[in-house]
mmCIF file with all atom_site columns, C-alpha atoms in Angstrom:
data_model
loop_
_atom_site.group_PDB
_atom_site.id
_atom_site.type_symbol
_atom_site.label_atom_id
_atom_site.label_alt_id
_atom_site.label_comp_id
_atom_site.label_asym_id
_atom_site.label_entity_id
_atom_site.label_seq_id
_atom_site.pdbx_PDB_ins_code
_atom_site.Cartn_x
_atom_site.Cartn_y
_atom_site.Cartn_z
_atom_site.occupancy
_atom_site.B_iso_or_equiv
_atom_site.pdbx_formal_charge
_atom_site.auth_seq_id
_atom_site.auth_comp_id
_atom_site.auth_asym_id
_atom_site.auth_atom_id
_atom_site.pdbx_PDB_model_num
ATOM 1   C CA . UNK A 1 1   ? -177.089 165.870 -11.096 1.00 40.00 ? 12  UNK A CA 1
ATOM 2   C CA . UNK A 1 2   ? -173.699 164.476 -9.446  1.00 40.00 ? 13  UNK A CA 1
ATOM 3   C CA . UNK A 1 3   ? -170.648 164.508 -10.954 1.00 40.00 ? 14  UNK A CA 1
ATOM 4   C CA . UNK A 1 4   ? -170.888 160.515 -10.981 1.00 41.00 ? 15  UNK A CA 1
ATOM 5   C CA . UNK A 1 5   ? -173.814 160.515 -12.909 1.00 44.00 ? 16  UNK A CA 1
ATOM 6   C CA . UNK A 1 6   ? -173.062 163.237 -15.761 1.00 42.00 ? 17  UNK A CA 1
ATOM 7   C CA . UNK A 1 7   ? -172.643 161.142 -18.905 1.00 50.00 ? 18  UNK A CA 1
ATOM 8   C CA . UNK A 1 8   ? -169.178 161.440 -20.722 1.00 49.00 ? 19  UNK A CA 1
ATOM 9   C CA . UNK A 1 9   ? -168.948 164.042 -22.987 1.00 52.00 ? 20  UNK A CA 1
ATOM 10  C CA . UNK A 1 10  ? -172.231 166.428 -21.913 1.00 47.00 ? 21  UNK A CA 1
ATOM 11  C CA . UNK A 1 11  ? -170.182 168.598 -20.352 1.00 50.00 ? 22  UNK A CA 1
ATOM 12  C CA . UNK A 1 12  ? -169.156 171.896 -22.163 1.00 51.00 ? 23  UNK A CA 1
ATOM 13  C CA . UNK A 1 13  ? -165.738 173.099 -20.827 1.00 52.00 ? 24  UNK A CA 1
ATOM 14  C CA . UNK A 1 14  ? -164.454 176.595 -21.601 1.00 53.00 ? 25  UNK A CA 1
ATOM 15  C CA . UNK A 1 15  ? -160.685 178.117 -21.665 1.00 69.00 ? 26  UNK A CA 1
ATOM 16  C CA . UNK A 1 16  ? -158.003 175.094 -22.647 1.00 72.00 ? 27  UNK A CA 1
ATOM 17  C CA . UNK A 1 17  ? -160.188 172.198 -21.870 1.00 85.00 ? 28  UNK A CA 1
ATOM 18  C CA . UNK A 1 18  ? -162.452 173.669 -24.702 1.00 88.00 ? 29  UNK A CA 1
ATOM 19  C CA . UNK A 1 19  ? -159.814 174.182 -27.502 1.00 91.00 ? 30  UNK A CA 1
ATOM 20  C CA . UNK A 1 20  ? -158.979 170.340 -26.471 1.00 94.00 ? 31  UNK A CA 1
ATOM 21  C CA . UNK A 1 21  ? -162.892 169.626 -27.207 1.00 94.00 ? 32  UNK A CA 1
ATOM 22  C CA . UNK A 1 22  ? -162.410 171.474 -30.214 1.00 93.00 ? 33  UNK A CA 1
ATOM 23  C CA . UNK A 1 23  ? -159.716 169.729 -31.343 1.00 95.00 ? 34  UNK A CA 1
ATOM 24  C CA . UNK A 1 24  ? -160.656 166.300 -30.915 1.00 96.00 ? 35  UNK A CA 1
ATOM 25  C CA . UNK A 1 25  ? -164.520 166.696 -32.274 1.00 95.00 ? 36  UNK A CA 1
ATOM 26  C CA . UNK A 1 26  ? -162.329 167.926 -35.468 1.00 94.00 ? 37  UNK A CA 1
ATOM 27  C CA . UNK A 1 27  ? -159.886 164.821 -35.297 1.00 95.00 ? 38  UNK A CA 1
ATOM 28  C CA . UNK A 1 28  ? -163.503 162.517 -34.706 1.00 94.00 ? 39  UNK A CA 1
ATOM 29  C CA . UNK A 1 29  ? -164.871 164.364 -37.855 1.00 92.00 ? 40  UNK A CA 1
ATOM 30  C CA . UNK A 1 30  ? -162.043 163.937 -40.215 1.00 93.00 ? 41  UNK A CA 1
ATOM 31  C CA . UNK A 1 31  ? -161.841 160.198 -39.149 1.00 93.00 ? 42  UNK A CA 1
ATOM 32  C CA . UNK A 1 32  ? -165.284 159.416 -39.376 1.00 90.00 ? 43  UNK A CA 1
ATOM 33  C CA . UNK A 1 33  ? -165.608 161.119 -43.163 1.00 89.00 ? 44  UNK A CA 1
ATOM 34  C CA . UNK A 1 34  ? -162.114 159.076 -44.022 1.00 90.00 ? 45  UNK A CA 1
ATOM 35  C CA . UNK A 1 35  ? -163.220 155.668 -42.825 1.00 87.00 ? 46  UNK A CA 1
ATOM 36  C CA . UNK A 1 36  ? -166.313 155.557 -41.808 1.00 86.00 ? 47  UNK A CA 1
ATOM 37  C CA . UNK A 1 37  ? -168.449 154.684 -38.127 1.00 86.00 ? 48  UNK A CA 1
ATOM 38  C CA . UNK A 1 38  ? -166.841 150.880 -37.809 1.00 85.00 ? 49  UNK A CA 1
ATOM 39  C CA . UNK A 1 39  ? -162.902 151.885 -38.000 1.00 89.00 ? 50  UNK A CA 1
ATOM 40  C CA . UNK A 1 40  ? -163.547 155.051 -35.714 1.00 90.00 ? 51  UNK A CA 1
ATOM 41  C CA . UNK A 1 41  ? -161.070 154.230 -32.787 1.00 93.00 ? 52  UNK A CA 1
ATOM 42  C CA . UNK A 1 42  ? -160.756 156.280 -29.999 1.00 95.00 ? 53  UNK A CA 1
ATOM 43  C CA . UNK A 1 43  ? -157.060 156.290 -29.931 1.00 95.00 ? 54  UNK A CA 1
ATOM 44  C CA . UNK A 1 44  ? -156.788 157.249 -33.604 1.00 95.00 ? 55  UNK A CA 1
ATOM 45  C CA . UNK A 1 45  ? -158.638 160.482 -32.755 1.00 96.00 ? 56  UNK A CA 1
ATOM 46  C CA . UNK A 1 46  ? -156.199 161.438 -30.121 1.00 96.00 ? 57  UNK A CA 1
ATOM 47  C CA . UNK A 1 47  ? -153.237 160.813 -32.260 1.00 95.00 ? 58  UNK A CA 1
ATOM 48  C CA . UNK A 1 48  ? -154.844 163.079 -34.880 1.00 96.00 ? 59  UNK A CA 1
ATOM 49  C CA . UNK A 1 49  ? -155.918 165.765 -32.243 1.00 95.00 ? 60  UNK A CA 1
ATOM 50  C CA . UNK A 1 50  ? -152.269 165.371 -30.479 1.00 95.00 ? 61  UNK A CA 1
ATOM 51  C CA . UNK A 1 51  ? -153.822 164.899 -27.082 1.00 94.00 ? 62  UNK A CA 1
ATOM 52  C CA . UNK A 1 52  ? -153.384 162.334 -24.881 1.00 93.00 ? 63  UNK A CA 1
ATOM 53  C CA . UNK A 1 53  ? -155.474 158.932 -25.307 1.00 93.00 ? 64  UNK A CA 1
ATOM 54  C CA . UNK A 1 54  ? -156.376 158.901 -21.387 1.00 94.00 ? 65  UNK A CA 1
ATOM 55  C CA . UNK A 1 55  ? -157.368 162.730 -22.075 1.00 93.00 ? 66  UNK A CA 1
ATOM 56  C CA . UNK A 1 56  ? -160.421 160.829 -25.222 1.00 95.00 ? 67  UNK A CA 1
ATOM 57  C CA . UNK A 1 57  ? -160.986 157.894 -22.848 1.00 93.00 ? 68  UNK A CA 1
ATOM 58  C CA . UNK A 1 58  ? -161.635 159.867 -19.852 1.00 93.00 ? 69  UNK A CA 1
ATOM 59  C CA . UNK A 1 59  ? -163.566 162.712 -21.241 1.00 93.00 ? 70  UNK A CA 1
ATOM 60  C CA . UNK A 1 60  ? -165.625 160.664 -23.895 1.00 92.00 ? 71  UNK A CA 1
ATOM 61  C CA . UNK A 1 61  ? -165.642 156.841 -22.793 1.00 89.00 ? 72  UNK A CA 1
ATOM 62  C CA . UNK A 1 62  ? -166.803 155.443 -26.029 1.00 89.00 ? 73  UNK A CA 1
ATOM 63  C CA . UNK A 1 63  ? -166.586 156.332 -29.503 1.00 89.00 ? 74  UNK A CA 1
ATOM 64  C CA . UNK A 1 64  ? -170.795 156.652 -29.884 1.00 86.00 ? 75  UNK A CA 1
ATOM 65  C CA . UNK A 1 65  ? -170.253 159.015 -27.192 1.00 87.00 ? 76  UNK A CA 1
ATOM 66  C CA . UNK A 1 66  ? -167.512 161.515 -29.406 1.00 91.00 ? 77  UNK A CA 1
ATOM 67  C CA . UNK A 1 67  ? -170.422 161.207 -32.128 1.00 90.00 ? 78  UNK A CA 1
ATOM 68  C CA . UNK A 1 68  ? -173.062 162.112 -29.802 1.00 87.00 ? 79  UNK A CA 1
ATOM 69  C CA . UNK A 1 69  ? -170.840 164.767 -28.772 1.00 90.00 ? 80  UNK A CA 1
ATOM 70  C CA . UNK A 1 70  ? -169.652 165.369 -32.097 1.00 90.00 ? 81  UNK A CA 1
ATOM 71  C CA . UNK A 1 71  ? -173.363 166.242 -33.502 1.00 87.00 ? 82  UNK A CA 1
ATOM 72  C CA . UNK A 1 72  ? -173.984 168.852 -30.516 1.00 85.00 ? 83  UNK A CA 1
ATOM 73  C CA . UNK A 1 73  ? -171.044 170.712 -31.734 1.00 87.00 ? 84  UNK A CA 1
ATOM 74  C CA . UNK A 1 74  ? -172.345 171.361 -35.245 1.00 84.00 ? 85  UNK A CA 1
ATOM 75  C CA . UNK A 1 75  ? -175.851 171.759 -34.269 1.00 80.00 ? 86  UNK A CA 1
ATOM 76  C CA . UNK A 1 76  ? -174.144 174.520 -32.262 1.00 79.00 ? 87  UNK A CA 1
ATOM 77  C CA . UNK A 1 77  ? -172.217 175.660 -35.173 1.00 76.00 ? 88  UNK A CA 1
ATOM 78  C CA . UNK A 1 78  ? -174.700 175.090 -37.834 1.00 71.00 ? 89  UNK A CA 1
ATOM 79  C CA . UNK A 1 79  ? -175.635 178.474 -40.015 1.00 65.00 ? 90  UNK A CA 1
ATOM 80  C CA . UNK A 1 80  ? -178.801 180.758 -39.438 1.00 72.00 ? 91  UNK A CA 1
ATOM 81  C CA . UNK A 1 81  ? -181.189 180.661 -41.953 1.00 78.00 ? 92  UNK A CA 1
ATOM 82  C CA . UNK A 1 82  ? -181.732 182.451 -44.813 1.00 74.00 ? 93  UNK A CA 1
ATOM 83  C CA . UNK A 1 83  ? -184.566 185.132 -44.692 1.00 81.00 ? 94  UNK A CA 1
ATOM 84  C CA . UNK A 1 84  ? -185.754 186.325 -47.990 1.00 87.00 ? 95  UNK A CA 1
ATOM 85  C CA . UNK A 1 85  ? -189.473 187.891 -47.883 1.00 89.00 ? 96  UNK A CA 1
ATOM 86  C CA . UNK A 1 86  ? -190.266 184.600 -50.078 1.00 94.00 ? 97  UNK A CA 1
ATOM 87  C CA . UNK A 1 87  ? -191.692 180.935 -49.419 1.00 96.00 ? 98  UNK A CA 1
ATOM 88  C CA . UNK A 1 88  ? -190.438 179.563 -52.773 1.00 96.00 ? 99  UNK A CA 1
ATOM 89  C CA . UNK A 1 89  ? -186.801 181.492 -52.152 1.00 96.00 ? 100 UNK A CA 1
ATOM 90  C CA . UNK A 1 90  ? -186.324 180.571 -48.602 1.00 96.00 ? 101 UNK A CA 1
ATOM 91  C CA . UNK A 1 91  ? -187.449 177.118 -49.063 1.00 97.00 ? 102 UNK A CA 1
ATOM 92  C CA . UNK A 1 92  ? -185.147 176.571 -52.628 1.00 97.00 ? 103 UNK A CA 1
ATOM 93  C CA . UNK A 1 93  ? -182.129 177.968 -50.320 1.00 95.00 ? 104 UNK A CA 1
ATOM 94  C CA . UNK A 1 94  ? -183.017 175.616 -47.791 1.00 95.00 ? 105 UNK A CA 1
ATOM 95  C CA . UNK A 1 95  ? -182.489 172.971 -50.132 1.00 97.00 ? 106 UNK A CA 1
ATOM 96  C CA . UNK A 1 96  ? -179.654 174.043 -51.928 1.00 96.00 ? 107 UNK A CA 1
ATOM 97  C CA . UNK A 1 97  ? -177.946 174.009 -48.411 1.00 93.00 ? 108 UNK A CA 1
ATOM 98  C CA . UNK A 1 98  ? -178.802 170.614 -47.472 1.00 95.00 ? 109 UNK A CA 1
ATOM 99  C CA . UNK A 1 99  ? -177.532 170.237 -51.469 1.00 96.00 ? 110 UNK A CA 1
ATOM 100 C CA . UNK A 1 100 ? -174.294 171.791 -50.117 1.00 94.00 ? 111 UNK A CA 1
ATOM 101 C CA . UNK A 1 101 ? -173.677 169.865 -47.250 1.00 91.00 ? 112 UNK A CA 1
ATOM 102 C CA . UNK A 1 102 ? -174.509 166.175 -48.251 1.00 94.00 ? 113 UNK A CA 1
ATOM 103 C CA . UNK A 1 103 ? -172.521 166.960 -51.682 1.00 95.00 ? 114 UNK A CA 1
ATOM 104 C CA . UNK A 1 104 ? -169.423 168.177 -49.341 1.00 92.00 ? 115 UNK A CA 1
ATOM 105 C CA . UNK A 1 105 ? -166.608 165.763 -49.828 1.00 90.00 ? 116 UNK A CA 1
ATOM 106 C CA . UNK A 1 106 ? -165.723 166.001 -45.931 1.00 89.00 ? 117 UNK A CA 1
ATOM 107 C CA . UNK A 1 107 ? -169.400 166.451 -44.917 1.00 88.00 ? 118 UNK A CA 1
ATOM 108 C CA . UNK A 1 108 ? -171.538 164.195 -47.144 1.00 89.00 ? 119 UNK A CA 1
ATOM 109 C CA . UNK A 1 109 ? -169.188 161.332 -45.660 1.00 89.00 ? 120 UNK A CA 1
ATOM 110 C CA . UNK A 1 110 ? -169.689 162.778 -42.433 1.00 89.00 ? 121 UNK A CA 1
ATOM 111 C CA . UNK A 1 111 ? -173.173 162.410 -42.305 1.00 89.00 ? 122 UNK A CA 1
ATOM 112 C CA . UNK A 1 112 ? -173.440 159.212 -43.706 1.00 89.00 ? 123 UNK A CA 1
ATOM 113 C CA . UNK A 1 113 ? -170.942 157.523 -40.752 1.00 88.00 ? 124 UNK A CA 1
ATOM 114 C CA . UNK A 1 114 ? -173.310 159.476 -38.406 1.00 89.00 ? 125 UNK A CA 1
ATOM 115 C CA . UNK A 1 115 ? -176.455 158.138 -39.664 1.00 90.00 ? 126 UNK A CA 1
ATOM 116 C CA . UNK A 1 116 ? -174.625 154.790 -39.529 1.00 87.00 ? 127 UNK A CA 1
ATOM 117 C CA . UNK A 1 117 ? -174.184 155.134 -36.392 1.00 86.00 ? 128 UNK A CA 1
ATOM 118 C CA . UNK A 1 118 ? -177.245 156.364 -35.182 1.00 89.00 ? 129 UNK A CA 1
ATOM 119 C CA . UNK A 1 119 ? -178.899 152.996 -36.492 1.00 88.00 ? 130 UNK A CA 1
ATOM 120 C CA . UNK A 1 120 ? -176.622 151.191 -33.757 1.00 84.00 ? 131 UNK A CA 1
ATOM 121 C CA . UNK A 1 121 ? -176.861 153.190 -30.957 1.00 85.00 ? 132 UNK A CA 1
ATOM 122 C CA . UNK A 1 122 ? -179.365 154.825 -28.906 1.00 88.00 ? 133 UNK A CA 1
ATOM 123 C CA . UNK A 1 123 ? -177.371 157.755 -27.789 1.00 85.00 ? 134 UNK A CA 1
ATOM 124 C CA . UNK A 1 124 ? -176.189 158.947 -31.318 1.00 87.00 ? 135 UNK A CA 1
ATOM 125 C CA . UNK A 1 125 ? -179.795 158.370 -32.687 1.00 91.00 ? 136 UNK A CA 1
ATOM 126 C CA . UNK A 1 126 ? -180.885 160.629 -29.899 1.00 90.00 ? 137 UNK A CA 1
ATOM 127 C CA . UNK A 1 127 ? -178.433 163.225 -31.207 1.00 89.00 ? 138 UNK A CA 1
ATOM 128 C CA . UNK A 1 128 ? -179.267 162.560 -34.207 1.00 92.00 ? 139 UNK A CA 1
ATOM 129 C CA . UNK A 1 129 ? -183.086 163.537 -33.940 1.00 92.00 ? 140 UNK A CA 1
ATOM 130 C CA . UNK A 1 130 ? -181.619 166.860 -31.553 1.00 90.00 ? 141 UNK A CA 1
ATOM 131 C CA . UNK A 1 131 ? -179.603 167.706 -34.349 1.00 90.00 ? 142 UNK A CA 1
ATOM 132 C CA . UNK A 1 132 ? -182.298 167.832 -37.159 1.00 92.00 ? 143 UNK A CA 1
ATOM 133 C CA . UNK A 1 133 ? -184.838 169.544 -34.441 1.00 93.00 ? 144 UNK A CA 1
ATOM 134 C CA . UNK A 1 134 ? -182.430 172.123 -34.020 1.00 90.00 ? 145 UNK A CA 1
ATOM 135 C CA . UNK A 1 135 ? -182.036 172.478 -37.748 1.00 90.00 ? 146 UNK A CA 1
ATOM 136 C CA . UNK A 1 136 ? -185.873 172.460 -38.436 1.00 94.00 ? 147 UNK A CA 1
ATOM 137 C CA . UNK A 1 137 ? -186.605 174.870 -36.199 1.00 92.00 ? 148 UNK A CA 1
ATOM 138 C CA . UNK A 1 138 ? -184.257 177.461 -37.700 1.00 90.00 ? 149 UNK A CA 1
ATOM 139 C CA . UNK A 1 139 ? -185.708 177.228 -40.821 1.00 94.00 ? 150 UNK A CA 1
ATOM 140 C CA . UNK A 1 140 ? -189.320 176.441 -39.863 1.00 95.00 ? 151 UNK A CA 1
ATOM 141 C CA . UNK A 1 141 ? -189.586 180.238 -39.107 1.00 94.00 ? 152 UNK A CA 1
ATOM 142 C CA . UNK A 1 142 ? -189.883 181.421 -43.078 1.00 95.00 ? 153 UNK A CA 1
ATOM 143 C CA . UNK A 1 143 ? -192.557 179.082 -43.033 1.00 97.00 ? 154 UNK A CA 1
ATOM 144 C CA . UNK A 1 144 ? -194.721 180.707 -40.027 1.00 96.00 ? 155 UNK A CA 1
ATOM 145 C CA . UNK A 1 145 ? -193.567 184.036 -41.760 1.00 96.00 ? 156 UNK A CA 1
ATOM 146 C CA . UNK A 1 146 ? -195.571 182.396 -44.990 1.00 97.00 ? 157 UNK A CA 1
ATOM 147 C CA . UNK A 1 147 ? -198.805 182.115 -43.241 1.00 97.00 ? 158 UNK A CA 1
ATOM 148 C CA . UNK A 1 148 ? -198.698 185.317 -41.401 1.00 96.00 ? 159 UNK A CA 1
ATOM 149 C CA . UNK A 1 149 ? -197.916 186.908 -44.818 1.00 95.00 ? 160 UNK A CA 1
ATOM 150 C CA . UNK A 1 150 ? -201.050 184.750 -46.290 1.00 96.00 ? 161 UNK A CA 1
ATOM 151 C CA . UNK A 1 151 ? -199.188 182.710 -48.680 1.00 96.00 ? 162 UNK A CA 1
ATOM 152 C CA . UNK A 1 152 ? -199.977 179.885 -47.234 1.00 97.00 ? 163 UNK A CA 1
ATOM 153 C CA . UNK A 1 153 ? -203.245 178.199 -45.307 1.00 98.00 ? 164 UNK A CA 1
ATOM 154 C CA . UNK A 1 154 ? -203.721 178.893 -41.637 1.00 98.00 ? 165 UNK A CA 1
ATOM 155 C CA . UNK A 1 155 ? -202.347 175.735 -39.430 1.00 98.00 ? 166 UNK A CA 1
ATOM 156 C CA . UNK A 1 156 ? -199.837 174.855 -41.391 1.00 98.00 ? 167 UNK A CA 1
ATOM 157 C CA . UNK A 1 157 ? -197.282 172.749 -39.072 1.00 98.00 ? 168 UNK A CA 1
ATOM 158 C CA . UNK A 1 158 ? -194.096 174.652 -40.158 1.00 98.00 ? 169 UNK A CA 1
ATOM 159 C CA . UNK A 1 159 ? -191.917 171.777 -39.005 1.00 97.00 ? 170 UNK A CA 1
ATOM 160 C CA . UNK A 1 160 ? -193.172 169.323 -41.502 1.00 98.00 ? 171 UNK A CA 1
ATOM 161 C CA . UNK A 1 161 ? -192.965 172.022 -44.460 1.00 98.00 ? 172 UNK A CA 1
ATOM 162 C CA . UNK A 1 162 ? -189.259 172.048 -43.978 1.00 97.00 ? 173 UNK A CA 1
ATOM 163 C CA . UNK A 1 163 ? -188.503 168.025 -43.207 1.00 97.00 ? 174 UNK A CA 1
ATOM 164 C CA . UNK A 1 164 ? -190.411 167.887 -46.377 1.00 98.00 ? 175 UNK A CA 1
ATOM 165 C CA . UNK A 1 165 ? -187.983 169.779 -48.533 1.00 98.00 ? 176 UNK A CA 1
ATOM 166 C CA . UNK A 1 166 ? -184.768 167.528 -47.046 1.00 97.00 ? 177 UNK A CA 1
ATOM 167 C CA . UNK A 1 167 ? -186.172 164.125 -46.981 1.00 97.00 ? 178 UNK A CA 1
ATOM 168 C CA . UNK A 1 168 ? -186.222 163.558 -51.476 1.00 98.00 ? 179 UNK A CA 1
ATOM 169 C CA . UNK A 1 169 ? -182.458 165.016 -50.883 1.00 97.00 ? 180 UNK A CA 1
ATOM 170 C CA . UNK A 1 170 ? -181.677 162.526 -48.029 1.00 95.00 ? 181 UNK A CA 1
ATOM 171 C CA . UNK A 1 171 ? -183.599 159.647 -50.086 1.00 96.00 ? 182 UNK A CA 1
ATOM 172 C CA . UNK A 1 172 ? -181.354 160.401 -52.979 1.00 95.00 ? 183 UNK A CA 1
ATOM 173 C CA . UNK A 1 173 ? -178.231 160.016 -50.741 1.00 92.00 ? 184 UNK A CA 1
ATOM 174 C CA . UNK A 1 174 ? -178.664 156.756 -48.807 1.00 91.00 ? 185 UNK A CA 1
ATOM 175 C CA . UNK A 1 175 ? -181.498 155.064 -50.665 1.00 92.00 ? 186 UNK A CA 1
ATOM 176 C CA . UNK A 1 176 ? -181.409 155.868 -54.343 1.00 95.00 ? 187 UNK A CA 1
ATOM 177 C CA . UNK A 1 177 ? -178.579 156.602 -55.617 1.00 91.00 ? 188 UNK A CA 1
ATOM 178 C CA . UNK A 1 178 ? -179.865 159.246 -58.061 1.00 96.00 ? 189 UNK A CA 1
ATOM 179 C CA . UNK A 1 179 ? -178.167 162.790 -58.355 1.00 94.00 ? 190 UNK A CA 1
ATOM 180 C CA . UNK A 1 180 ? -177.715 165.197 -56.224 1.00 96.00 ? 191 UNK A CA 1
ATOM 181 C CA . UNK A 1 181 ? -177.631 168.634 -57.929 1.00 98.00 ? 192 UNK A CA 1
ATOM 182 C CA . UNK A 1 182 ? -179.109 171.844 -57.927 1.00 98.00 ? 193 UNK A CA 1
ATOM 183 C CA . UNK A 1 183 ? -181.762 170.383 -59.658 1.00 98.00 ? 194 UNK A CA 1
ATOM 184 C CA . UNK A 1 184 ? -182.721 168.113 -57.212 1.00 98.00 ? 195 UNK A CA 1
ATOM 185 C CA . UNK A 1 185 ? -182.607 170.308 -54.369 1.00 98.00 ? 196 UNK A CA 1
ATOM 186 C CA . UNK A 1 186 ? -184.813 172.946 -56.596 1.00 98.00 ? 197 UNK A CA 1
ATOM 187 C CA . UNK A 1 187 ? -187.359 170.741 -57.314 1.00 98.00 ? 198 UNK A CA 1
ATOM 188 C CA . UNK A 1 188 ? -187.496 169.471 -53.773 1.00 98.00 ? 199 UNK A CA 1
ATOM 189 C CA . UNK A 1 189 ? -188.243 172.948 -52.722 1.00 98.00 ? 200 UNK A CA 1
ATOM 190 C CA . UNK A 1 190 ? -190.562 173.353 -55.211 1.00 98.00 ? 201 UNK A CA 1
ATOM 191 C CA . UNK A 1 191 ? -192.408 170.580 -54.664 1.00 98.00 ? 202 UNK A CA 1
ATOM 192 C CA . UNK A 1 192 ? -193.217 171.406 -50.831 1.00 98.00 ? 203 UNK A CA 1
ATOM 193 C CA . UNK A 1 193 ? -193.787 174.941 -51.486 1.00 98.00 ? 204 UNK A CA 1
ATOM 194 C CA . UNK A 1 194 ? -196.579 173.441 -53.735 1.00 98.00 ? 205 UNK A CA 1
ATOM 195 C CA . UNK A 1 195 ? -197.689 171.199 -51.194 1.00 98.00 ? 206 UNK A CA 1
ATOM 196 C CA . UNK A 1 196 ? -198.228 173.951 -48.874 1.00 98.00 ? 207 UNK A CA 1
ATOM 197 C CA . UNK A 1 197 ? -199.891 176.285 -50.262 1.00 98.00 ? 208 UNK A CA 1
ATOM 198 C CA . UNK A 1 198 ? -202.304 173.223 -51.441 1.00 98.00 ? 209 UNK A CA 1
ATOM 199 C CA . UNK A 1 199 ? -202.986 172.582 -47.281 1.00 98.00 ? 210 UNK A CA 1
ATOM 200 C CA . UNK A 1 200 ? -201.560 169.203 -47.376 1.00 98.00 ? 211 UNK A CA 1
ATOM 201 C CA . UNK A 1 201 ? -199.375 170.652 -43.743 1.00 98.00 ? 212 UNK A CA 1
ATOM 202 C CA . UNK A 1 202 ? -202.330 171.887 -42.249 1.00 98.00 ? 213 UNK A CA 1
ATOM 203 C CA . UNK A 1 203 ? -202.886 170.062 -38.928 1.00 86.00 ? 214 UNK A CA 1
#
């Protein structure tokens, strides 16, 4: 791939040019949670990151681009999962993490701009969907660990085990309306856990 055809902000820097990356995915995040995907303006996020606007234009090009950008960096960042020796406690911390993060002040709003976004564009959907692969695949390991412990049926797709503990907890925060609490996330868990172990993931 040529220089001329790398897209803008693919390109993971190191030393200075990477605290600048840093800086301005931060600036991008704090925006989009304060006002949301339609007032995110490129040259708002430099003034918050105190770099220079041609350093956001030239580097990033368009503001779907910092979000695309923007996801990579916490998919990077995101935390391991939790391994506990137990379907119904890995998959209840599971949820109680999503819980955490969509309940976040900073992040919920975060992640709803994104997901606005992603609607829009191609490129931040296709971060999007990398971001939540990433994610499932962490924690689609305590599943595998399930079956090869025999708690739950052979062939069990892993993958859909864990987007099924998430998705009431996502419905709940852009469809809904209802709460989101520990309660909610719990039962979530629960619910899957149950739904595994019945073979409705088997492929």
């Amino acid at each position: 791939m040529t220089s001329e055809s790398v897209e803008p902000g693919t390109v993971r820097p190191g030393g200075r040019t990477a605290r600048v990356r840093e800086s301005v995915l931060r600036a991008a995040g704090d925006a989009l949670a304060e006002h949301g995907f339609d007032r995110l303006d490129l040259a708002d996020v430099a003034r918050r990151a105190e770099v220079g606007k041609t350093t956001v234009y030239r580097r990033w090009s368009t503001t779907t681009g910092l979000i695309a950008d923007l996801l990579d960096d916490m998919a990077e960042q995101s935390s391991p999962r939790t391994a506990t020796g137990s379907l119904a406690e890995d998959l209840r911390a599971n949820a109680r993490l999503v819980l955490k993060t969509l309940t976040d002040p900073r992040q919920g709003a975060l992640f709803r701009s994104v997901i606005a976004a992603a609607a829009c564009d191609a490129r931040t959907a296709q971060a999007l969907h990398r971001f939540y692969a990433i994610r499932i695949k962490e924690w689609s390991g305590c599943v595998a660990e399930a079956v090869e412990r025999g708690e739950l049926p052979a062939g069990t797709d892993p993958d859909e085990v864990i987007r099924a503990v998430s998705a009431p907890l996502y419905y709940r925060l852009l469809a809904s309306g209802d709460p989101l609490d520990t309660a909610a996330a719990d039962r979530a868990a629960e619910a899957a856990a149950a739904a595994a172990r019945a073979g409705a993931y088997v492929s």
